[in-house]
Amino acid sequence: MSHVDDAPWYAGITSYQWLVLLIASLGWIFDVFEGQIFVASMRDAMPNLLDVVADDPAVRRWNDWAFGSFLLGGALGGVLFGMVSDRIGRSKTMIVTILFYSVFTCVTAFAQAPWHMVILRFFVAMGVGGEWAVASAMVAEVMPTRSRPIMSSIFHGSSVFGTLLAAAAGAYVVGNPALGSSAWRWGFAIGVLPALLTIWVRWKLREPEKWVKARELADQADQPDSGRILELFHGPNLRNTIVGVSLSSIGLVTFWGGHIYGKNALLRDAETKALQTENVELSPPTNESHRTSYQEARKAALTKHRTSIKRAEMLSMVLNSIGGGLGLVLFGTISNRIGRKGAFIFYHIAAFVMMLLLFKVLIAHGVAAIWLALTLPLFGFFTVGLHAGYAVYFPELYPTRLRGTGAGFCFNMGRLATAAAFFGFGALAATEQYKDYVIPENKALILAPLFLLGAAIVFAARETRGEDLPD
């Protein structure tokens, strides 16, 4: 059923609905922080655990495995906690997921070996994946039809603050020379703070009326149970599930394999300047006997300028995230104008162009830092902005008794494809023949055409603009 409502999207929003948006967004902000704090510290934590320089192939290999583990955990947690939320309620499940990612991020501060990091990232991600599934369903269920896409976009767009918090922690905690080479541990230790949010969740949030009614119906003997995952593959749900999983797979693979390396734009520039300042050649010598002395000189130069390099890396994250946040927030408005399908196609095609521009043209040709800084917000706008579509679109595809399960499954099953890609990159990093394929800029270019595939898949999707949530 469709409605024509000319009132502004914010008209009639109650104080409780704003509160739901605030609490759900805070959970998502801290959710993203727990994921991005690893991104902000991966060039510090793994080298410290391995006792090697940041550019060592072993660091890239272990970081790829940690990414893969994180994505697997997110897939499991998203599906599991999505099903749980359909059965026991959104607010109760949100408490469990926030505690999950907070506690295990803090425990990561005590890791003593690379494999500890890999395993702990799995458990952190279970909470991360689960929280998104629960919060996105809850926001969709408490908002009026007119306001839902905007509020869902604001919810997902709040993730930028999580990235900014991680960038700040990277610059001023992980990159703080006064804390020594183990400063990264403090970055993970502060990850326990979001656990305090669960007190507010327990105190203020009640279950959405849509969920309560669906639960009452499910309790009747002749009604199907809530959260039955097999229902996602029957009838009209099958088409929705295939499209949803395909879109999230493309979005997540390109995010973790391309978008996040936007932070390398100013990083490479800062490293080049540091080497030039210390009169160290930019490329290793061809003479094998000089390689060891070159590596020692390079390590010394980069260590001496570690703080400025770290802050350049974090500045890239900030610029990337500011553009990404704007792209996320505006997705709802754009999708109201040109439809959910039109918005997805627009974002995917533009993201493909921006990926090529940044990695194939600007970084590859060593342009001035100012041009990189100006490009990064636009790069972030499209490459991450399309993710708001998942929060807007996926809850609209399923009835209330399957909403957490369906949205969580679609979004988090995409993590499996991404995990497979990163475990593959991790294996390639261990080989001499294919090691260049796992250099971040090369990863991004290899994955960029997936955006075009995403635009093509959208044509098979169902348009939901202006429709009420299915009961």
XYZ file of C-alpha atoms in Angstrom:
471
model
C 0.000 0.000 0.000
C 1.372 3.415 -0.960
C 0.723 6.805 0.580
C 1.043 10.320 -0.761
C 2.092 12.594 2.101
C 3.370 16.086 1.409
C 4.300 16.865 5.020
C 8.016 17.353 5.802
C 9.772 14.156 6.824
C 10.370 15.456 10.352
C 6.764 16.558 10.972
C 5.081 14.717 13.832
C 8.146 12.796 14.997
C 7.675 12.174 18.720
C 10.318 12.635 21.391
C 10.421 8.863 21.878
C 11.059 8.269 18.170
C 13.943 10.741 18.293
C 15.236 8.885 21.358
C 15.129 5.567 19.490
C 17.112 7.123 16.645
C 19.655 8.560 19.101
C 20.223 5.334 21.018
C 20.316 3.176 17.884
C 22.778 5.600 16.290
C 25.029 5.624 19.357
C 25.090 1.827 19.295
C 26.043 1.950 15.599
C 28.662 4.678 16.199
C 30.411 2.568 18.810
C 29.861 -0.502 16.636
C 31.811 1.173 13.815
C 34.458 2.446 16.229
C 35.172 -1.129 17.341
C 35.678 -2.125 13.705
C 37.658 0.942 12.639
C 40.010 1.038 15.634
C 41.690 -1.971 14.063
C 41.976 -0.107 10.744
C 43.492 2.858 12.599
C 46.055 0.676 14.374
C 46.762 -2.229 12.010
C 50.072 -0.680 10.896
C 51.075 -0.499 14.558
C 49.560 -3.534 16.267
C 50.630 -6.303 13.894
C 54.194 -4.950 13.422
C 54.503 -4.763 17.204
C 53.245 -8.323 17.692
C 55.468 -9.619 14.888
C 58.453 -7.368 15.692
C 58.831 -6.266 12.048
C 58.364 -3.036 10.065
C 54.858 -1.977 8.998
C 55.501 -2.723 5.294
C 56.626 -6.301 5.922
C 54.572 -8.827 3.869
C 53.832 -10.757 7.071
C 51.965 -7.720 8.413
C 49.743 -7.546 5.325
C 49.111 -11.283 5.510
C 48.065 -11.270 9.183
C 45.990 -8.117 8.744
C 44.128 -9.727 5.847
C 43.432 -12.773 7.993
C 42.228 -10.518 10.805
C 39.887 -8.784 8.351
C 38.653 -12.173 7.157
C 38.036 -13.327 10.722
C 36.186 -10.088 11.510
C 33.950 -10.549 8.504
C 33.163 -14.164 9.344
C 32.252 -13.160 12.892
C 30.044 -10.369 11.576
C 28.228 -12.777 9.288
C 27.541 -15.227 12.105
C 26.591 -12.539 14.613
C 24.377 -10.665 12.187
C 22.329 -13.727 11.322
C 22.267 -15.181 14.850
C 21.342 -11.993 16.692
C 18.914 -10.963 13.936
C 17.016 -14.208 14.551
C 17.230 -13.716 18.310
C 15.812 -10.185 18.028
C 12.800 -11.475 16.099
C 12.152 -13.918 18.931
C 12.993 -12.105 22.210
C 12.849 -8.438 21.154
C 14.969 -5.638 19.726
C 16.039 -3.833 22.906
C 17.031 -6.985 24.802
C 19.144 -8.214 21.897
C 20.744 -4.798 21.429
C 22.075 -4.974 24.994
C 23.713 -8.344 24.317
C 25.337 -7.207 21.062
C 26.783 -4.008 22.556
C 28.252 -5.949 25.478
C 29.692 -8.462 23.014
C 31.649 -5.984 20.920
C 32.686 -3.788 23.877
C 34.151 -6.517 26.047
C 36.006 -8.362 23.293
C 37.500 -5.142 21.904
C 38.878 -4.406 25.378
C 40.268 -7.937 25.681
C 42.130 -7.369 22.392
C 44.360 -4.907 24.260
C 45.963 -7.927 25.945
C 46.770 -9.844 22.730
C 50.256 -11.336 22.736
C 50.413 -12.919 19.282
C 48.938 -12.238 15.833
C 46.602 -15.213 16.081
C 45.135 -13.770 19.288
C 44.160 -10.686 17.305
C 42.618 -12.801 14.545
C 40.454 -14.807 16.965
C 39.347 -11.805 19.025
C 38.322 -9.887 15.907
C 35.884 -12.727 15.210
C 34.107 -12.252 18.550
C 34.109 -8.457 18.291
C 32.463 -8.771 14.900
C 29.700 -11.029 16.205
C 28.457 -8.114 18.295
C 29.102 -5.609 15.501
C 27.078 -7.559 12.932
C 24.293 -8.281 15.391
C 23.902 -4.685 16.567
C 23.330 -3.392 13.029
C 20.655 -5.993 12.322
C 18.769 -5.154 15.509
C 19.118 -1.364 15.390
C 18.202 -1.016 11.698
C 15.038 -3.080 12.223
C 14.081 -1.083 15.307
C 14.530 2.306 13.621
C 12.447 1.180 10.640
C 9.661 -0.160 12.853
C 9.126 2.906 15.022
C 9.205 5.548 12.255
C 6.265 6.652 10.077
C 6.441 5.717 6.392
C 7.115 9.319 5.346
C 10.111 9.629 7.669
C 11.517 6.102 7.560
C 14.070 6.402 4.703
C 15.485 9.673 6.054
C 15.702 8.382 9.624
C 17.269 5.128 8.463
C 19.821 7.099 6.445
C 20.610 9.279 9.463
C 20.996 6.122 11.538
C 23.441 4.562 9.103
C 25.131 7.908 8.452
C 25.959 8.225 12.146
C 28.658 5.631 11.466
C 30.931 8.473 10.361
C 31.278 9.528 13.994
C 32.537 6.043 14.843
C 35.203 6.351 12.165
C 36.124 9.851 13.355
C 36.456 8.565 16.924
C 38.719 5.778 15.665
C 40.772 8.296 13.670
C 41.129 10.505 16.751
C 42.200 7.491 18.815
C 44.654 6.554 16.065
C 46.181 10.026 15.947
C 46.313 10.840 19.649
C 46.413 7.452 21.372
C 47.817 4.845 18.967
C 50.161 7.409 17.431
C 51.184 8.985 20.746
C 54.979 8.581 21.069
C 54.757 9.020 24.841
C 52.889 5.687 25.055
C 55.605 3.786 23.205
C 55.295 1.026 20.619
C 52.428 -0.614 22.541
C 50.229 2.490 22.397
C 47.810 0.579 20.160
C 46.741 -1.443 23.209
C 45.191 1.669 24.758
C 43.201 2.210 21.591
C 41.547 -1.165 22.075
C 41.209 -0.800 25.843
C 38.919 2.228 25.538
C 36.607 0.051 23.464
C 34.965 -1.134 26.685
C 33.298 2.256 27.245
C 30.270 1.605 24.961
C 29.182 -1.070 27.440
C 27.816 1.806 29.532
C 25.270 2.460 26.778
C 23.487 -0.755 27.691
C 22.274 0.823 30.935
C 20.474 3.518 28.935
C 19.076 0.971 26.484
C 17.632 -1.095 29.342
C 16.194 2.001 31.013
C 14.646 3.846 28.065
C 13.791 1.552 25.166
C 10.637 -0.519 24.824
C 9.860 -3.044 22.137
C 8.317 -1.624 18.918
C 4.542 -2.066 18.660
C 4.978 -3.791 15.294
C 7.223 -6.387 16.927
C 4.866 -6.879 19.874
C 1.917 -7.522 17.547
C 3.971 -9.860 15.363
C 5.104 -11.757 18.453
C 1.525 -12.132 19.646
C 0.496 -13.505 16.257
C 3.471 -15.868 16.189
C 2.405 -17.263 19.565
C -0.855 -18.428 18.049
C -0.828 -22.090 17.086
C -1.743 -21.537 13.427
C 0.894 -18.862 12.759
C 4.520 -19.401 11.650
C 7.250 -18.697 14.181
C 9.309 -15.513 14.129
C 12.882 -15.553 12.919
C 12.706 -18.691 10.753
C 15.666 -18.340 8.433
C 14.397 -20.866 5.865
C 11.486 -18.548 5.070
C 13.976 -16.143 3.501
C 14.286 -18.625 0.616
C 10.588 -19.181 -0.141
C 8.097 -17.261 -2.266
C 8.752 -13.536 -2.833
C 11.354 -13.560 -0.044
C 13.758 -15.530 -2.264
C 14.145 -12.733 -4.802
C 14.575 -10.142 -2.048
C 17.185 -12.247 -0.286
C 19.244 -12.903 -3.429
C 19.268 -9.205 -4.350
C 19.994 -8.118 -0.772
C 22.884 -10.530 -0.244
C 24.356 -9.656 -3.658
C 24.250 -5.908 -3.008
C 25.748 -6.170 0.472
C 28.458 -8.559 -0.762
C 29.564 -6.032 -3.359
C 29.312 -3.133 -0.920
C 31.304 -4.853 1.814
C 33.981 -6.357 -0.427
C 34.631 -2.966 -2.013
C 34.499 -1.231 1.371
C 37.068 -3.411 3.117
C 39.106 -3.981 -0.046
C 38.999 -0.442 -1.431
C 37.284 2.302 0.531
C 39.323 1.887 3.706
C 42.549 2.315 1.746
C 41.563 5.877 1.010
C 43.480 6.485 4.237
C 46.657 5.588 2.347
C 46.323 8.626 0.071
C 47.980 11.117 2.424
C 49.899 8.372 4.224
C 52.010 7.611 1.150
C 52.669 11.320 0.669
C 53.812 11.688 4.294
C 56.078 8.630 4.047
C 57.679 9.979 0.877
C 58.394 13.307 2.548
C 59.858 11.563 5.603
C 62.232 9.482 3.452
C 63.279 12.523 1.445
C 63.941 14.502 4.629
C 66.226 11.740 5.901
C 67.910 11.286 2.479
C 66.654 7.725 2.074
C 65.946 6.464 -1.448
C 62.273 5.860 -2.189
C 62.903 2.510 -3.915
C 64.995 -0.388 -2.588
C 68.427 -0.916 -4.230
C 68.760 -3.552 -6.936
C 71.946 -4.820 -5.297
C 70.861 -7.546 -2.880
C 73.793 -6.901 -0.532
C 72.537 -3.362 0.119
C 68.960 -4.386 0.906
C 69.500 -4.911 4.634
C 71.104 -1.519 5.223
C 68.393 0.122 3.113
C 65.624 -1.503 5.160
C 67.266 -0.369 8.388
C 67.587 3.210 7.093
C 63.990 3.193 5.893
C 62.732 1.858 9.218
C 64.703 4.493 11.133
C 63.369 7.314 8.944
C 59.749 6.204 9.208
C 60.074 5.639 12.954
C 61.514 9.122 13.447
C 58.562 10.686 11.629
C 55.990 8.217 12.964
C 53.753 10.848 14.548
C 53.433 13.028 11.430
C 52.863 9.964 9.233
C 50.195 8.641 11.584
C 48.379 11.945 11.635
C 48.446 12.152 7.838
C 46.917 8.678 7.704
C 44.218 9.678 10.188
C 43.528 12.919 8.293
C 42.806 10.796 5.222
C 40.348 8.766 7.297
C 38.665 11.947 8.511
C 38.281 13.476 5.030
C 37.097 10.151 3.634
C 34.615 9.771 6.487
C 33.200 13.289 6.246
C 32.290 12.684 2.609
C 31.047 9.202 3.451
C 28.829 10.518 6.227
C 27.259 13.059 3.889
C 26.674 10.356 1.275
C 25.032 8.121 3.869
C 22.723 10.811 5.245
C 21.608 11.941 1.789
C 20.844 8.454 0.480
C 17.340 8.544 1.963
C 16.517 11.888 0.360
C 17.947 10.817 -3.001
C 16.068 7.498 -2.872
C 12.825 9.351 -2.158
C 13.381 11.418 -5.318
C 14.569 8.778 -7.798
C 13.550 5.570 -6.017
C 15.570 2.988 -4.091
C 16.753 1.387 -7.343
C 17.722 4.691 -8.952
C 19.731 5.721 -5.895
C 21.609 2.408 -5.793
C 22.489 2.645 -9.496
C 23.654 6.258 -9.167
C 25.891 5.517 -6.176
C 27.388 2.340 -7.666
C 28.394 3.907 -10.980
C 29.829 7.015 -9.317
C 31.766 4.836 -6.829
C 33.384 2.928 -9.700
C 34.534 6.212 -11.268
C 35.890 7.542 -7.958
C 37.792 4.322 -7.226
C 39.598 4.553 -10.561
C 40.260 8.276 -10.136
C 41.830 7.965 -6.686
C 43.916 4.812 -7.079
C 44.626 4.651 -10.817
C 45.175 8.353 -11.469
C 45.876 10.487 -8.401
C 47.833 8.145 -6.098
C 49.545 6.344 -8.978
C 50.875 9.620 -10.394
C 51.897 11.118 -7.052
C 49.820 14.292 -7.324
C 50.103 17.039 -4.705
C 48.545 16.343 -1.316
C 46.011 19.135 -1.749
C 44.387 17.324 -4.702
C 44.185 14.121 -2.693
C 42.618 15.992 0.221
C 40.011 17.569 -2.059
C 39.156 14.232 -3.695
C 38.807 12.104 -0.561
C 35.427 13.494 0.607
C 33.895 12.874 -2.825
C 35.471 9.413 -2.900
C 33.940 8.643 0.489
C 30.539 10.083 -0.487
C 29.937 7.398 -3.092
C 32.030 4.404 -1.998
C 30.552 4.297 1.503
C 27.384 6.368 1.025
C 25.622 3.539 -0.789
C 25.701 1.498 2.431
C 22.866 3.602 3.858
C 20.726 1.891 1.244
C 21.009 -1.337 3.213
C 19.490 0.270 6.326
C 16.792 1.940 4.210
C 15.983 -0.915 1.854
C 16.522 -4.272 3.581
C 13.968 -3.736 6.421
C 11.392 -2.783 3.756
C 11.693 -6.185 2.100
C 10.463 -8.433 4.942
C 7.465 -8.743 7.281
C 7.926 -7.815 10.941
C 8.372 -11.389 12.177
C 11.287 -11.812 9.719
C 12.650 -8.257 9.620
C 15.613 -8.677 11.947
C 16.424 -12.063 10.458
C 16.099 -10.885 6.841
C 17.914 -7.550 7.192
C 20.632 -9.168 9.294
C 21.036 -12.035 6.857
C 21.251 -9.819 3.776
C 23.715 -7.357 5.258
C 25.920 -9.828 7.050
C 26.035 -12.634 4.517
C 27.891 -10.106 2.394
C 30.657 -10.450 4.941
C 31.210 -14.073 3.860
C 32.151 -13.004 0.338
C 34.416 -10.348 1.798
C 36.000 -12.806 4.209
C 36.733 -15.183 1.325
C 38.385 -12.323 -0.565
C 40.597 -11.409 2.384
C 41.623 -14.970 3.169
C 42.532 -15.202 -0.522
C 44.545 -11.991 -0.328
C 46.218 -13.316 2.813
C 47.283 -16.459 0.956
C 48.596 -14.435 -1.985
C 50.616 -12.237 0.370
C 52.586 -15.330 1.357
C 53.705 -15.927 -2.251
C 56.469 -14.113 -4.073
C 54.813 -14.415 -7.480
C 51.534 -12.698 -6.554
C 52.541 -10.449 -3.652
C 51.947 -7.266 -5.682
C 48.253 -8.163 -5.961
C 47.768 -7.525 -2.234
C 49.237 -4.017 -2.196
C 46.241 -1.907 -1.058
C 46.024 0.223 -4.207
C 46.075 -2.893 -6.401
C 43.349 -4.547 -4.318
C 41.134 -1.523 -4.855
C 41.589 -1.558 -8.628
C 40.942 -5.301 -8.860
C 37.683 -4.915 -6.932
C 36.442 -1.664 -8.518
C 34.464 -3.357 -11.378
C 32.226 -4.940 -8.751
C 30.468 -1.580 -8.472
C 29.290 -1.966 -12.066
C 28.026 -5.466 -11.269
C 26.096 -3.986 -8.341
C 24.432 -1.439 -10.630
C 23.351 -4.282 -12.934
C 21.949 -6.384 -10.062
C 19.731 -3.497 -8.958
C 17.612 -3.955 -12.089
C 16.353 -7.235 -10.606
C 15.391 -5.572 -7.317
C 11.883 -4.651 -6.155
C 11.067 -0.950 -5.772
C 9.737 -0.074 -2.284
C 9.621 3.726 -2.325
C 6.516 5.074 -0.570
C 5.293 1.697 0.678
C 4.381 0.800 4.253
C 6.487 -1.827 5.987
C 4.958 -5.268 5.356
C 3.241 -6.667 8.460
